[in-house]
PDB file of C-alpha atoms in Angstrom:
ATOM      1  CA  UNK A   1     123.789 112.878 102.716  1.00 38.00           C
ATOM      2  CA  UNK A   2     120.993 114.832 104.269  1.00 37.00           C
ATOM      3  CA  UNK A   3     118.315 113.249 105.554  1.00 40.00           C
ATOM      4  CA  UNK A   4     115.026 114.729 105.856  1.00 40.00           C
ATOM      5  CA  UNK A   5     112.798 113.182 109.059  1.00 37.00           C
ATOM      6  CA  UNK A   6     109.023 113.841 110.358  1.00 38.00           C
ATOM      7  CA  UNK A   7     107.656 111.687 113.321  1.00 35.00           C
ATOM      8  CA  UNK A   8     104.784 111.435 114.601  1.00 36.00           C
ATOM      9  CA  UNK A   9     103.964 110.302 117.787  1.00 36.00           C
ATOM     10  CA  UNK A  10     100.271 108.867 118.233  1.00 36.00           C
ATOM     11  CA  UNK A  11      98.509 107.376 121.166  1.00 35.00           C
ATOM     12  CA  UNK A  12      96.533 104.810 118.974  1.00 36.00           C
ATOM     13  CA  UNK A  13      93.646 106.749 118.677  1.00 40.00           C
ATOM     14  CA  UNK A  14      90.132 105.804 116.932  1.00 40.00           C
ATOM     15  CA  UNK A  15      90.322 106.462 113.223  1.00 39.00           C
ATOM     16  CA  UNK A  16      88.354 109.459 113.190  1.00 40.00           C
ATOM     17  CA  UNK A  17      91.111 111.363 115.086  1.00 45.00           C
ATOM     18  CA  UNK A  18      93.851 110.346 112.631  1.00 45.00           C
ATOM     19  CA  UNK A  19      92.206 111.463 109.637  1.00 47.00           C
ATOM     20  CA  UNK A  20      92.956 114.990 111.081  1.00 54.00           C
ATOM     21  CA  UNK A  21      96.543 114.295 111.189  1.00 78.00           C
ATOM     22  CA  UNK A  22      99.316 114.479 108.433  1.00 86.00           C
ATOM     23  CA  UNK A  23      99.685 110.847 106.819  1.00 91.00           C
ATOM     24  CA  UNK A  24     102.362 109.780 105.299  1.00 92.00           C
ATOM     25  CA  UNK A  25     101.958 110.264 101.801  1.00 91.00           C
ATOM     26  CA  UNK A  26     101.670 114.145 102.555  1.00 90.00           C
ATOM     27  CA  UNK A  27     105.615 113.692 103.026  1.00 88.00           C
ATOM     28  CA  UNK A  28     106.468 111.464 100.441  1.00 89.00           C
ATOM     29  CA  UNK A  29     106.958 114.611  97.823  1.00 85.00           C
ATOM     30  CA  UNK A  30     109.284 114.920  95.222  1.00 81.00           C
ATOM     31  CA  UNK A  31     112.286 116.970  95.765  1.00 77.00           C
ATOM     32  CA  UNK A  32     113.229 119.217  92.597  1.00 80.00           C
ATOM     33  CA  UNK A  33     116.062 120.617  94.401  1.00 81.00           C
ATOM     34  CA  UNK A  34     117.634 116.850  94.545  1.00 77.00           C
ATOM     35  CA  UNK A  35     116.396 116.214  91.154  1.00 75.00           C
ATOM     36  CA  UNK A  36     118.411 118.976  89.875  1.00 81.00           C
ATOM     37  CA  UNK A  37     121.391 117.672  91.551  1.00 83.00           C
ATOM     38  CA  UNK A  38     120.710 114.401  89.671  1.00 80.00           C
ATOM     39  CA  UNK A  39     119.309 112.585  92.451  1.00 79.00           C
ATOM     40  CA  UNK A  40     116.313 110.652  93.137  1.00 79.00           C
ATOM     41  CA  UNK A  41     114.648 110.352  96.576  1.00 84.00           C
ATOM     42  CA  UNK A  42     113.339 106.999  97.960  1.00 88.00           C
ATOM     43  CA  UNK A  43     110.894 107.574 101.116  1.00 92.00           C
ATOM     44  CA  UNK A  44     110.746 105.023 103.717  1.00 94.00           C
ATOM     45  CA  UNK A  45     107.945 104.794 106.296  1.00 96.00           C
ATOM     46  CA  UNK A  46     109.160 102.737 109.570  1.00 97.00           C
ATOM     47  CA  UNK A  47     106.101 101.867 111.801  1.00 97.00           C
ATOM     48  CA  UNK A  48     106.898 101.121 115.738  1.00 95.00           C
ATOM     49  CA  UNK A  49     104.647 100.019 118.148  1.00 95.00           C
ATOM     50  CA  UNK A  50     105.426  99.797 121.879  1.00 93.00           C
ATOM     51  CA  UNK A  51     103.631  97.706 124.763  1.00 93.00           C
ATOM     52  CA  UNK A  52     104.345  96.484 127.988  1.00 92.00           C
ATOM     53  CA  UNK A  53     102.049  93.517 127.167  1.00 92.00           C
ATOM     54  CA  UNK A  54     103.750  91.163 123.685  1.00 92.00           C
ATOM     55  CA  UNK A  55     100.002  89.837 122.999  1.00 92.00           C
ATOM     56  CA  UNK A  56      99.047  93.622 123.100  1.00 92.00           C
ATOM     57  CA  UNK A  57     100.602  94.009 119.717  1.00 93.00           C
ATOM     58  CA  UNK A  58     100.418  90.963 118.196  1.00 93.00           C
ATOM     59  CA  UNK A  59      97.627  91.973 116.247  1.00 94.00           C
ATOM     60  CA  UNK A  60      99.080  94.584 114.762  1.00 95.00           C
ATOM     61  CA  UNK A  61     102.443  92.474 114.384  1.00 95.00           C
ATOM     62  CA  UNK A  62      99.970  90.629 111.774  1.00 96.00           C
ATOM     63  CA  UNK A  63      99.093  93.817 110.098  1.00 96.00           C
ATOM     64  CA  UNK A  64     102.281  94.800 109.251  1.00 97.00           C
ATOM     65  CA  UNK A  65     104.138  91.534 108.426  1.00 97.00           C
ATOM     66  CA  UNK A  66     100.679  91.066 105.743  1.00 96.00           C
ATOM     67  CA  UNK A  67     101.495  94.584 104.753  1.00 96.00           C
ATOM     68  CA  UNK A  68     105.043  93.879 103.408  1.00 96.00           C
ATOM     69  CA  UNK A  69     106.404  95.618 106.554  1.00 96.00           C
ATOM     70  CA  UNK A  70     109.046  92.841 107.676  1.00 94.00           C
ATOM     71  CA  UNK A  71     108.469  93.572 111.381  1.00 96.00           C
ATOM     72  CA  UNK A  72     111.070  92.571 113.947  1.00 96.00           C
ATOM     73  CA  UNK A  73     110.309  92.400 117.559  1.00 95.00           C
ATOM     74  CA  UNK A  74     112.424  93.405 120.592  1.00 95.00           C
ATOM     75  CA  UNK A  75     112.654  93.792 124.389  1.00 94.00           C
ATOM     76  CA  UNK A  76     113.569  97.262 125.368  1.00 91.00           C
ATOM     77  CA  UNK A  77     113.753 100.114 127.265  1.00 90.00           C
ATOM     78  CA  UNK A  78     113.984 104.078 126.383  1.00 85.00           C
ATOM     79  CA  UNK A  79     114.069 107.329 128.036  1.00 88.00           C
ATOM     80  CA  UNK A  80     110.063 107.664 126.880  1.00 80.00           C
ATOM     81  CA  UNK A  81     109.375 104.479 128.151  1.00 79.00           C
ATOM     82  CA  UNK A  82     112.109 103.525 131.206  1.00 88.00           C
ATOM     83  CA  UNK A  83     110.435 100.312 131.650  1.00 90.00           C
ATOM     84  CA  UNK A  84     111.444  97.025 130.402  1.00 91.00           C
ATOM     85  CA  UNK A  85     108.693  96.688 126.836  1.00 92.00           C
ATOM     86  CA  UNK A  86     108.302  95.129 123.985  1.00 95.00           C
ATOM     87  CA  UNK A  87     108.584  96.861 120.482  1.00 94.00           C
ATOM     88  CA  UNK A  88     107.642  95.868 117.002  1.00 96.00           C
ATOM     89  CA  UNK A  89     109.037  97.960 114.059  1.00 97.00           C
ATOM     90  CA  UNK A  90     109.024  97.538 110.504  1.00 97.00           C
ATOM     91  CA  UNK A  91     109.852  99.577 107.468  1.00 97.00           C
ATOM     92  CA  UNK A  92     108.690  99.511 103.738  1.00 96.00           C
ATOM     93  CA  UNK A  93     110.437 101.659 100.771  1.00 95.00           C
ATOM     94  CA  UNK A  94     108.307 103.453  98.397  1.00 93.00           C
ATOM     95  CA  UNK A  95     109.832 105.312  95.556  1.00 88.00           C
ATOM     96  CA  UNK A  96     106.752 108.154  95.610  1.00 87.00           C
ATOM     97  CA  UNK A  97     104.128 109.317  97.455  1.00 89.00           C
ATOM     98  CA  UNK A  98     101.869 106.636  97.600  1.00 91.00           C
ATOM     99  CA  UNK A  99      97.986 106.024  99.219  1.00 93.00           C
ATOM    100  CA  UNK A 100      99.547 102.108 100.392  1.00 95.00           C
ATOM    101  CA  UNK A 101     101.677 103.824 103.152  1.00 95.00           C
ATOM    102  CA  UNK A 102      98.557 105.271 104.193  1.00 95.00           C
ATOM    103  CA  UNK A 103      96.080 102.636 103.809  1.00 96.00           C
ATOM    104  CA  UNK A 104      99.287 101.088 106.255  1.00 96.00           C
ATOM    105  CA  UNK A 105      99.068 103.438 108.804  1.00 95.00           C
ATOM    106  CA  UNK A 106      95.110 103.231 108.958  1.00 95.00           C
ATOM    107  CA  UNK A 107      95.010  99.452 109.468  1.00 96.00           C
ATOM    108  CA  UNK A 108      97.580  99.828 112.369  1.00 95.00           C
ATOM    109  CA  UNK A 109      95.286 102.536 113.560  1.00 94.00           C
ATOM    110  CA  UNK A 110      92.246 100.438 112.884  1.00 94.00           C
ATOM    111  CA  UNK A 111      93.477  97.512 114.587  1.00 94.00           C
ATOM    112  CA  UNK A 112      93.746  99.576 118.233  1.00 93.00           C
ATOM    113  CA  UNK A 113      96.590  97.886 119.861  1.00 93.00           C
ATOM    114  CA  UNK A 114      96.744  99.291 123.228  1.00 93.00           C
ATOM    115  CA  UNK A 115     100.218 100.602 122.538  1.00 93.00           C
ATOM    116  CA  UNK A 116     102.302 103.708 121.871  1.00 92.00           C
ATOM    117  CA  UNK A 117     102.913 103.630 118.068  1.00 94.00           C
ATOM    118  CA  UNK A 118     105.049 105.822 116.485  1.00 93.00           C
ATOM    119  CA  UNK A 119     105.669 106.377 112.066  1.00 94.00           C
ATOM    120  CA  UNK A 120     108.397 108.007 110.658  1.00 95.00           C
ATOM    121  CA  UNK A 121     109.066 109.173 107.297  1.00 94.00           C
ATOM    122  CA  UNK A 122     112.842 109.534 105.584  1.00 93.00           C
ATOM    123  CA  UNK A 123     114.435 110.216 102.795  1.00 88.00           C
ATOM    124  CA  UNK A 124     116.771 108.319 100.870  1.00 86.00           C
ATOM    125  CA  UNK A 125     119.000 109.547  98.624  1.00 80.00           C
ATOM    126  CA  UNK A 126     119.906 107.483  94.896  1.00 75.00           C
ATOM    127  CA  UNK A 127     121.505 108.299  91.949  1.00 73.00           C
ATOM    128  CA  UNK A 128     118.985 109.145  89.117  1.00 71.00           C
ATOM    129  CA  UNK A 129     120.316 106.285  86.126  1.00 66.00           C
TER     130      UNK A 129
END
């Protein structure tokens, strides 16, 4: 199964500066050439935020859990960020492109964490019934 994957990665940022960017719903297209093959494509958007400080995020823990975003929080470490952190992540389906992934993103972005955040947008293959 391919998979097709954008990321962004944003330094929460004040809104002005994100409008600029792509969103997610720019990404969230339909797929004729999948069509044709008789499959449908699913699009999930999986928001991660990143802090060395838990009650840096919290607020924005709030955002997504009230945005149907199921986040899960974690201690970790990465090759970005070799430190011992704290990272929230949660993911939401959408079957199109739709301006509630968006409106997501913006109310993370609104809510300035101090914290690396990162979106992605994939794919997900289905059988068309």
């Amino acid at each position: 199964m391919s998979r097709h994957i954008v990321s962004t990665l944003l330094l929460c940022a004040p809104l002005m500066a994100f409008a600029a960017t792509t969103v997610p719903s720019d990404l969230m297209r339909p797929v004729p050439e999948e069509a044709a093959r008789g499959y449908a494509v699913n699009w999930l958007l999986k928001i991660e935020l990143e802090s060395e400080q838990l009650n840096d995020i919290e607020p924005c823990r709030k955002v997504l859990a009230e945005r149907g975003f199921l986040p899960t929080l974690s201690k970790t470490a990465s090759s970005a960020m070799p430190q011992l952190h704290f990272k929230i992540a949660g993911t939401k389906q959408y079957e199109q492109a739709d301006a509630d992934a968006d409106a997501a993103l913006a109310a993370i972005q609104h809510a300035a964490c101090p914290a690396v955040l990162t979106w992605t947008v994939e794919s997900k293959h289905r059988p068309v019934r």
